[in-house]
PDB file of C-alpha atoms in Angstrom:
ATOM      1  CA  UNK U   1       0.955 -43.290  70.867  1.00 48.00           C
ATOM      2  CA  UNK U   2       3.830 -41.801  68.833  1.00 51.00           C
ATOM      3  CA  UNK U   3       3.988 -39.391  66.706  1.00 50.00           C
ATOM      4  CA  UNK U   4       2.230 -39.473  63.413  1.00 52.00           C
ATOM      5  CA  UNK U   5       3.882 -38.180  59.906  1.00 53.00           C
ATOM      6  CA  UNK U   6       0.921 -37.737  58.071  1.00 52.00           C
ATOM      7  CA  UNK U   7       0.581 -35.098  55.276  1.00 52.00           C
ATOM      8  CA  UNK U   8      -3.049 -33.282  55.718  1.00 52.00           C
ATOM      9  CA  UNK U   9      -4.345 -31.806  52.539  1.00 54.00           C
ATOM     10  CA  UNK U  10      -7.068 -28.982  53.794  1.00 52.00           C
ATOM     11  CA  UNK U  11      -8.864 -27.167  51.088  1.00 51.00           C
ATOM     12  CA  UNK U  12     -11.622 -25.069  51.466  1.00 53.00           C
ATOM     13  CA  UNK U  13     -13.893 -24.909  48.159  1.00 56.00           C
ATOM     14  CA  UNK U  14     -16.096 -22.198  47.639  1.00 52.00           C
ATOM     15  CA  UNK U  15     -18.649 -20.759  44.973  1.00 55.00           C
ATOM     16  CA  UNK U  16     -17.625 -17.535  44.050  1.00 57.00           C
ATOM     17  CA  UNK U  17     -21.324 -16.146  44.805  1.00 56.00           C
ATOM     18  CA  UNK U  18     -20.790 -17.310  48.481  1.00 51.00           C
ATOM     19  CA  UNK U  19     -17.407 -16.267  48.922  1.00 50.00           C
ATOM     20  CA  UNK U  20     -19.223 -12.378  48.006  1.00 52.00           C
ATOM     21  CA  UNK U  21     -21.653 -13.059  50.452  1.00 52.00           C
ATOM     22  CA  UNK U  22     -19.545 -13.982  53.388  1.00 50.00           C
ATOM     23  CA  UNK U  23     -17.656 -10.311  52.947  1.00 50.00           C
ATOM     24  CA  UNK U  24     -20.315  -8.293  52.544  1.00 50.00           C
ATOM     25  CA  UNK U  25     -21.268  -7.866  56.166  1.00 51.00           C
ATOM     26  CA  UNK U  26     -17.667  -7.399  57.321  1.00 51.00           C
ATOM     27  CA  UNK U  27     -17.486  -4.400  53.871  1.00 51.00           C
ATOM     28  CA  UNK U  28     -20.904  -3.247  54.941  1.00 52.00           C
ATOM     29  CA  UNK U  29     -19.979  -2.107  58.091  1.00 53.00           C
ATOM     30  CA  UNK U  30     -19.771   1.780  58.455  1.00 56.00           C
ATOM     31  CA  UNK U  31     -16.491   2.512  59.617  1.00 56.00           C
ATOM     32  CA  UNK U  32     -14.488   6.284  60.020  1.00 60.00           C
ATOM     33  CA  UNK U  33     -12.890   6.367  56.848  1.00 59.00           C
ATOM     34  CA  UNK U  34      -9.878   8.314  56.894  1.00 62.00           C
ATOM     35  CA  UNK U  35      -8.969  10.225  53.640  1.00 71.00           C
ATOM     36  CA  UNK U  36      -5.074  10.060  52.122  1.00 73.00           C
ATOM     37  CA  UNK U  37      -2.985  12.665  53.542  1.00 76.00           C
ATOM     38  CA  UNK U  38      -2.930  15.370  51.411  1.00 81.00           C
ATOM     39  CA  UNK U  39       0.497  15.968  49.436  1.00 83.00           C
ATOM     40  CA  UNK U  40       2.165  18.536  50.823  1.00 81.00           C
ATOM     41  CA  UNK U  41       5.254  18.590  48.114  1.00 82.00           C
ATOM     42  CA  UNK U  42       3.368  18.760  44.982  1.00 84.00           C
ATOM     43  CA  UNK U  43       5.892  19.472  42.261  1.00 86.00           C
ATOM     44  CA  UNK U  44       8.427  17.233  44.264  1.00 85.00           C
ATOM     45  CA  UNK U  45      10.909  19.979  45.248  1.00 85.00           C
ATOM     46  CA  UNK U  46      12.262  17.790  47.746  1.00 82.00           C
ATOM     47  CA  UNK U  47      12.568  14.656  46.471  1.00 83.00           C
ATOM     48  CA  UNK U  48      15.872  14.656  47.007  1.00 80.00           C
ATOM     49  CA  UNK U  49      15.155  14.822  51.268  1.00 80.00           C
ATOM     50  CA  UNK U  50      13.242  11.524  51.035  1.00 81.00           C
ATOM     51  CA  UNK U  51      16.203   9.249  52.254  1.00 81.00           C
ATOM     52  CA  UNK U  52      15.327   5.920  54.033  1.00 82.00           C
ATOM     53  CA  UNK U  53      17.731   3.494  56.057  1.00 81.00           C
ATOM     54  CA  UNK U  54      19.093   1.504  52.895  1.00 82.00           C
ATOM     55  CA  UNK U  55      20.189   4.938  51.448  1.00 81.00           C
ATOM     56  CA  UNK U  56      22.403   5.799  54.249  1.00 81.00           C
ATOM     57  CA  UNK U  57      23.600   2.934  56.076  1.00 82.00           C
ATOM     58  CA  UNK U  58      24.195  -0.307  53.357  1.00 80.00           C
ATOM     59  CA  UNK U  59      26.254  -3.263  54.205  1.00 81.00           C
ATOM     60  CA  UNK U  60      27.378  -4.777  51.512  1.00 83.00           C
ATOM     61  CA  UNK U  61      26.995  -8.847  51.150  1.00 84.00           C
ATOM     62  CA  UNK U  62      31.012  -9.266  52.338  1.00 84.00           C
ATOM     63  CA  UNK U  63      30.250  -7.756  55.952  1.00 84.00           C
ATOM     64  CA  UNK U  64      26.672  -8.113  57.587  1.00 83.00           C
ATOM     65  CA  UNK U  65      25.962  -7.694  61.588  1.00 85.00           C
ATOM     66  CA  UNK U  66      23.929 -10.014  63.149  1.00 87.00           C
ATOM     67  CA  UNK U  67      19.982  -9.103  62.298  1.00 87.00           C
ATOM     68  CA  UNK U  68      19.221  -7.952  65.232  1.00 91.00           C
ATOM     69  CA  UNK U  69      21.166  -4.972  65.020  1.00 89.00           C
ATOM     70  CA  UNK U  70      20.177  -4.667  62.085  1.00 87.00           C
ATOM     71  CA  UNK U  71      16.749  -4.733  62.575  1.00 90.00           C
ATOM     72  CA  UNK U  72      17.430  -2.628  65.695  1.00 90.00           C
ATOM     73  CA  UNK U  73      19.471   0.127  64.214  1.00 90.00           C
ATOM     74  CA  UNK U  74      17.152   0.557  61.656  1.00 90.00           C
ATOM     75  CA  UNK U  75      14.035   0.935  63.844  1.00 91.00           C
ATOM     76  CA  UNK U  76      16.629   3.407  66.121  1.00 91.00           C
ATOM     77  CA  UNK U  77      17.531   5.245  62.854  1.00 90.00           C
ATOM     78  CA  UNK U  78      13.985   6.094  61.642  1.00 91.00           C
ATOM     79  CA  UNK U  79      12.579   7.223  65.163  1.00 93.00           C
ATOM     80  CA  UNK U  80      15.471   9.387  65.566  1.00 93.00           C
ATOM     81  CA  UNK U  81      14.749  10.797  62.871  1.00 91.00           C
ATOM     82  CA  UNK U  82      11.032  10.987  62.910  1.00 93.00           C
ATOM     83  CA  UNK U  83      11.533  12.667  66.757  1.00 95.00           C
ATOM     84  CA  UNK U  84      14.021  15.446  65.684  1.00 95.00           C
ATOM     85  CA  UNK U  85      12.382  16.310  62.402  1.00 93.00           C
ATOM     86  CA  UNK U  86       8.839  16.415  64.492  1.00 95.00           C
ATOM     87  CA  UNK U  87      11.169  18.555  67.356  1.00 96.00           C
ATOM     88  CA  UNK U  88      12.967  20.870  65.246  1.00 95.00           C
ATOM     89  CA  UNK U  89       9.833  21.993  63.021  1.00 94.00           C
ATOM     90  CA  UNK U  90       7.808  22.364  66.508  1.00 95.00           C
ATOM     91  CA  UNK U  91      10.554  24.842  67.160  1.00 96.00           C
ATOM     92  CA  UNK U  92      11.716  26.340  63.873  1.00 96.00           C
ATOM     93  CA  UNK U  93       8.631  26.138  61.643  1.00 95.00           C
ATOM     94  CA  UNK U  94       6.751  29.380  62.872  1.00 95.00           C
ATOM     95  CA  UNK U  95       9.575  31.235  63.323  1.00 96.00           C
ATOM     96  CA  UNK U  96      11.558  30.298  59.811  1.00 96.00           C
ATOM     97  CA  UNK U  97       7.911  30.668  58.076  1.00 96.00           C
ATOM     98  CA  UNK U  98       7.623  34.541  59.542  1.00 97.00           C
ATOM     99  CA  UNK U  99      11.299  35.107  58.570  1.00 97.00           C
ATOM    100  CA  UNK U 100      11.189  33.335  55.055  1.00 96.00           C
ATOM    101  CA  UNK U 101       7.687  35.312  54.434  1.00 97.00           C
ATOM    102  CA  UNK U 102       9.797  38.767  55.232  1.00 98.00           C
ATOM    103  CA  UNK U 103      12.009  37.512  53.116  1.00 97.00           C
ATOM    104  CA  UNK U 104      10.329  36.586  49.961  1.00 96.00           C
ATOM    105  CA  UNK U 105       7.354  39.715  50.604  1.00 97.00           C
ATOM    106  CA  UNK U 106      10.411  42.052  50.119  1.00 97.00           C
ATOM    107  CA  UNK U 107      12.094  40.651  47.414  1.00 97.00           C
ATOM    108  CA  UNK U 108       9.054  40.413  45.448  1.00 96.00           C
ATOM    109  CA  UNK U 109       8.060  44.131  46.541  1.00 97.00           C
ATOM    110  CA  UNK U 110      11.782  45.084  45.015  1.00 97.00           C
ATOM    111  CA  UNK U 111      10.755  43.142  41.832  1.00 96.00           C
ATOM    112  CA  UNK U 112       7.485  44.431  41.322  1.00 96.00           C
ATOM    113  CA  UNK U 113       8.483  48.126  42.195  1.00 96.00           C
ATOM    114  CA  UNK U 114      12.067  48.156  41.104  1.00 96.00           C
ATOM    115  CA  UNK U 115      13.701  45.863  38.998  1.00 96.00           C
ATOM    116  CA  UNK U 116      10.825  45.681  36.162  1.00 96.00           C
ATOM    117  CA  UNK U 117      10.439  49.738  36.354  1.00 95.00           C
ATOM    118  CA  UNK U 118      13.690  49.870  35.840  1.00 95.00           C
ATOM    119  CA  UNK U 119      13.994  47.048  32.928  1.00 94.00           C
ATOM    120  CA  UNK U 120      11.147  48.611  31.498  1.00 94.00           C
ATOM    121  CA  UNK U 121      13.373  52.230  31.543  1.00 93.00           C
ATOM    122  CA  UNK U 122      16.066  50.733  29.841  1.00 91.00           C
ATOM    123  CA  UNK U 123      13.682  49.021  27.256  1.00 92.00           C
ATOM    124  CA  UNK U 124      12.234  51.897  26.532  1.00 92.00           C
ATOM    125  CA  UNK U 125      15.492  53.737  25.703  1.00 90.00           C
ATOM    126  CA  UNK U 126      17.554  51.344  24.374  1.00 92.00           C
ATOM    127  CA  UNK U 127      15.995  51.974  20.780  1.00 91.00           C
ATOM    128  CA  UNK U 128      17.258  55.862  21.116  1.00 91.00           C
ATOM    129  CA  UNK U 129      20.426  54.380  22.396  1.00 91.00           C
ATOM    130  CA  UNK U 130      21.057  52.197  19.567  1.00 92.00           C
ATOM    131  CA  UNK U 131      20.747  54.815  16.742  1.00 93.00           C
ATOM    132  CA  UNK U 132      23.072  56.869  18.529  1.00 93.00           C
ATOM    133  CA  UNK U 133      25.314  53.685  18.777  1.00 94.00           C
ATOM    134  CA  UNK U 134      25.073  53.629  15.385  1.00 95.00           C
ATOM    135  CA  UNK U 135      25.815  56.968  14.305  1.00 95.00           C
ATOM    136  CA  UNK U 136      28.910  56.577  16.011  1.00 94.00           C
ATOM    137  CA  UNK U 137      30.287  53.561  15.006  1.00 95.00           C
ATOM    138  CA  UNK U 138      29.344  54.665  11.609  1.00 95.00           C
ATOM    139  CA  UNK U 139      30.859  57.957  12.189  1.00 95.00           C
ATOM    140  CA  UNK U 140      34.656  56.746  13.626  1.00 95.00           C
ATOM    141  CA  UNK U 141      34.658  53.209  13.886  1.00 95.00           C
ATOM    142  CA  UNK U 142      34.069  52.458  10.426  1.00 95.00           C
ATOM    143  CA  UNK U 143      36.462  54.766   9.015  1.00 95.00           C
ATOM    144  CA  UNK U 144      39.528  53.477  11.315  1.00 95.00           C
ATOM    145  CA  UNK U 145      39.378  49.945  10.474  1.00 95.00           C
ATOM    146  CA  UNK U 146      38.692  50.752   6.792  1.00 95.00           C
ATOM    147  CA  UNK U 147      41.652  52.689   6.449  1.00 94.00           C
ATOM    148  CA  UNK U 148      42.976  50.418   8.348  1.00 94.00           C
ATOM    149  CA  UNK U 149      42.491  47.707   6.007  1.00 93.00           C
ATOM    150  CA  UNK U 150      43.672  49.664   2.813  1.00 92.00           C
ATOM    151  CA  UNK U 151      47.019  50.036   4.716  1.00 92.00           C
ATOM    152  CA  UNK U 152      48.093  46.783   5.569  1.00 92.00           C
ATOM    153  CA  UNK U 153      46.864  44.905   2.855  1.00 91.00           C
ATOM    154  CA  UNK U 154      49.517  46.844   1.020  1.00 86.00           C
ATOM    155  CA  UNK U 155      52.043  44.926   2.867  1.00 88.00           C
ATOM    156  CA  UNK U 156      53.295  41.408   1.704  1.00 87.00           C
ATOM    157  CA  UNK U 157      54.987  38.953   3.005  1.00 87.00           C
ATOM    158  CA  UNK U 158      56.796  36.238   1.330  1.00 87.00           C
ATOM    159  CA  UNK U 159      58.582  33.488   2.645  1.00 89.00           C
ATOM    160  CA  UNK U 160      61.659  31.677   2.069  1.00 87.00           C
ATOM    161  CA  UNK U 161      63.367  28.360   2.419  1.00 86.00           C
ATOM    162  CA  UNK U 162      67.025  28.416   2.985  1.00 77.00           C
TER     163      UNK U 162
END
């Protein structure tokens, strides 16, 4: 009547054709399958925003609390911040869509109607504008600083040691 140290080996041997058949019923079974969440960054423009517990809050191997706070101030941490982000785009996500699609429709209207015209303009004339550019550095430019030149590279200087 006392307690028995025994070691129990248990192991379960099975053919590999009747380990198949004992899943298939439980795999067969027509479940709602739920597709992945579609991926709603993409090109990763925010990869930067995807900051977990470790990232913020590390103790290093020198100081650790006690694992339940631990534990506990990492499950506060992530709801907090699961709430407010859910919160704040409740609130701010229609509104900061409208504002950000004013935004963007007009700059791109200014682009479109504005900017490029007016690049365009300047393309176009900048091939007039650089003959005339020409012409005129040719015309004064050119003369001064070869004159210029003939001048002063009359001059000498020489240099002695006392």
């Amino acid at each position: 009547m006392g307690l028995e140290k025994e070691k129990s080996d248990t192991s379960i041997i099975m053919d590999e054709d009747e380990f198949n058949r004992s899943i298939e019923p439980i795999l067969s079974k027509k479940w709602k399958v739920y597709a992945a969440a579609p991926d709603r960054d993409p090109n990763d423009i925010n990869a930067h925003l995807k900051v977990g517990f470790e990232d913020v809050i590390a103790e290093p191997i020198s100081s650790h609390s006690f694992d339940r706070v631990w534990i506990g101030s990492h499950a506060v941490f992530e709801l907090v911040k699961f709430i407010f982000y859910r919160l704040l785009t409740t609130l701010l996500a229609v509104p900061l869509a409208f504002v950000l699609g004013v935004v963007f429709g007009v700059l791109s209207c200014i682009h479109i109607w504005l900017v490029m015209p007016a690049i365009q303009c300047f393309l176009m004339l900048l091939p007039s504008v650089q003959v005339v550019w020409r012409s005129l550095t040719d015309m004064f430019i050119t003369p001064l600083f070869h004159s210029m030149g003939k001048s002063l590279s009359s001059i000498q200087v020489k240099t002695t040691e006392n």
